[in-house]
Coordinates of C-alpha atoms in Angstrom, one line a residue:
M560 CA -22.6 -23.6 5.4
D561 CA -19.7 -21.2 6.4
D562 CA -20.2 -17.5 6.3
I563 CA -17.9 -15.4 4.1
N564 CA -14.8 -13.8 5.7
S565 CA -12.4 -12.6 3.1
V566 CA -10.3 -9.5 2.7
V567 CA -7.9 -8.1 0.1
I568 CA -5.9 -5.0 0.7
V569 CA -3.0 -3.3 -1.1
G570 CA -0.9 -0.9 0.8
R571 CA 2.6 0.0 2.2
L572 CA 4.3 -1.5 5.2
T573 CA 4.6 1.0 8.0
R574 CA 7.6 -0.8 9.6
D575 CA 9.8 -3.9 8.9
V576 CA 8.2 -7.2 9.6
D577 CA 8.6 -8.5 13.2
L578 CA 9.3 -12.2 13.1
Q579 CA 8.6 -14.2 16.2
Y580 CA 8.3 -17.9 17.0
L581 CA 5.6 -19.8 18.9
A582 CA 6.7 -22.5 21.5
T583 CA 5.9 -25.0 18.7
G584 CA 8.5 -23.4 16.5
T585 CA 6.0 -21.9 14.1
A586 CA 7.1 -18.5 12.7
I587 CA 4.7 -15.5 13.0
G588 CA 5.4 -12.4 10.9
K589 CA 3.6 -9.4 12.3
L590 CA 3.2 -6.4 10.0
S591 CA 1.3 -3.1 9.8
V592 CA -0.1 -2.0 6.4
A593 CA -1.2 1.6 5.6
V594 CA -3.9 1.7 2.9
N595 CA -4.7 5.2 1.5
R596 CA -7.8 6.3 -0.5
S597 CA -8.9 9.6 -1.9
I598 CA -12.1 11.0 -0.5
K599 CA -14.0 13.9 -2.0
N600 CA -15.5 16.4 0.4
G601 CA -17.4 19.0 -1.6
D602 CA -15.0 20.2 -4.3
E603 CA -11.8 19.1 -2.5
W604 CA -10.1 15.8 -2.4
Y605 CA -8.0 14.6 0.5
E606 CA -6.2 11.4 1.4
A607 CA -7.6 9.2 4.2
S608 CA -5.3 6.5 5.6
N609 CA -6.3 3.3 7.4
F610 CA -3.8 1.1 9.2
F611 CA -4.3 -2.7 9.4
D612 CA -2.3 -5.2 11.5
V613 CA -1.5 -8.4 9.6
S614 CA -0.2 -11.8 10.8
L615 CA 1.6 -14.2 8.4
F616 CA 2.5 -17.7 9.6
G617 CA 5.0 -20.5 8.8
K618 CA 7.5 -20.7 6.0
S619 CA 5.9 -17.8 4.2
A620 CA 6.8 -15.5 7.1
E621 CA 10.4 -16.8 7.2
S622 CA 11.0 -16.6 3.4
L623 CA 9.4 -13.1 3.0
K624 CA 11.2 -11.6 6.0
P625 CA 14.0 -10.0 3.9
Y626 CA 11.5 -8.4 1.6
L627 CA 8.9 -7.1 4.0
L628 CA 10.6 -3.8 4.7
K629 CA 9.1 -0.4 5.7
G630 CA 7.7 1.3 2.6
Q631 CA 7.4 -1.9 0.6
Q632 CA 4.0 -2.0 -1.3
I633 CA 2.3 -5.4 -0.8
A634 CA -1.0 -7.0 -1.6
V635 CA -2.5 -9.1 1.2
Q636 CA -5.3 -11.7 0.8
G637 CA -6.7 -13.4 3.9
Y638 CA -9.4 -13.2 6.5
L639 CA -10.3 -11.2 9.5
K640 CA -9.8 -12.5 13.1
Q641 CA -11.1 -11.0 16.3
D642 CA -9.3 -11.5 19.6
R643 CA -11.3 -10.8 22.8
W644 CA -10.0 -10.6 26.3
E645 CA -10.8 -9.1 29.7
K646 CA -8.4 -7.1 31.8
D647 CA -9.2 -5.4 35.2
G648 CA -12.9 -6.0 34.6
K649 CA -12.9 -4.3 31.2
N650 CA -13.5 -6.1 27.9
F651 CA -11.1 -5.5 25.0
S652 CA -11.2 -6.6 21.4
K653 CA -8.9 -6.4 18.4
V654 CA -9.5 -7.2 14.8
Y655 CA -6.6 -8.0 12.5
I656 CA -5.9 -9.8 9.2
I657 CA -4.6 -13.4 9.0
A658 CA -2.7 -13.5 5.6
D659 CA -3.2 -16.5 3.3
T660 CA -1.1 -14.8 0.6
I661 CA 1.2 -11.8 0.4
R662 CA 2.5 -10.5 -2.9
L663 CA 5.2 -7.9 -3.3
V664 CA 3.8 -5.2 -5.5
G665 CA 6.8 -2.9 -5.6
S666 CA 10.5 -3.8 -6.3
G667 CA 10.7 -6.7 -3.9
K668 CA 14.3 -6.0 -3.0
T669 CA 16.1 -6.9 0.2
R670 CA 17.5 -4.3 2.5
E671 CA 21.0 -5.1 1.3
Q672 CA 20.0 -4.7 -2.3
K673 CA 18.4 -1.3 -1.6
E674 CA 21.3 -0.1 0.4
A675 CA 23.8 -1.1 -2.4
E676 CA 21.7 0.7 -5.0
D677 CA 21.4 3.8 -2.8
H678 CA 25.1 3.8 -2.2
E679 CA 25.9 3.5 -6.0
A680 CA 23.4 6.3 -6.8
Y681 CA 25.0 8.4 -4.1
K682 CA 28.5 7.7 -5.5
K683 CA 27.4 8.6 -9.0
G684 CA 25.7 11.8 -7.8
V685 CA 28.8 12.9 -5.9
Q686 CA 31.1 12.3 -8.9
N687 CA 28.9 14.6 -11.0
V688 CA 28.6 17.5 -8.5
K689 CA 31.0 20.4 -8.4
S690 CA 31.4 22.9 -5.6
Y691 CA 32.0 26.5 -6.6
Q692 CA 33.8 28.9 -4.3
T693 CA 31.9 32.2 -4.4
A694 CA 34.6 34.4 -2.8
P695 CA 37.1 35.7 -5.4
T696 CA 40.8 35.2 -4.9
E697 CA 43.2 38.2 -4.5
Q698 CA 43.5 38.3 -8.3
G699 CA 39.7 38.6 -8.5
E700 CA 39.0 35.2 -10.1
L701 CA 36.7 32.4 -8.9
I702 CA 38.2 29.1 -8.0
T703 CA 36.2 25.9 -8.7
E704 CA 37.0 22.7 -6.8
D705 CA 35.6 19.2 -6.5
I706 CA 33.8 18.4 -3.4
P707 CA 36.3 16.7 -1.1
F708 CA 34.3 13.6 -0.2

């Protein structure tokens, strides 16, 4: 009988996915997910953050690459894996998550879609903004002008 090794986290990506390929041609997406939780200490609440490295393999890594951008909220379901190695006589170990499933929790937009939306919002905002000159003219009146950009 196998032991149980299962993990589910929901958090935000701390950087864009790093897509690499093994010699066999298999894609590996490497991500880092920040998971926050509120902790009460006495009468005060504070946020505690944990950071988890996640690896995603194959077609899933390739197809999700445009959506796995810094700040994107995701849900990860998978299992823990521990790598151990020795270097200069010292033992090292690292535990990370191997993702079976990743779901986009937030908007799930690509960088191009986000940039286009940001640009449109910026253009609309600039069109609605007026700049007012605060120094009066020689006649004592204030001049209002559109922002020149």
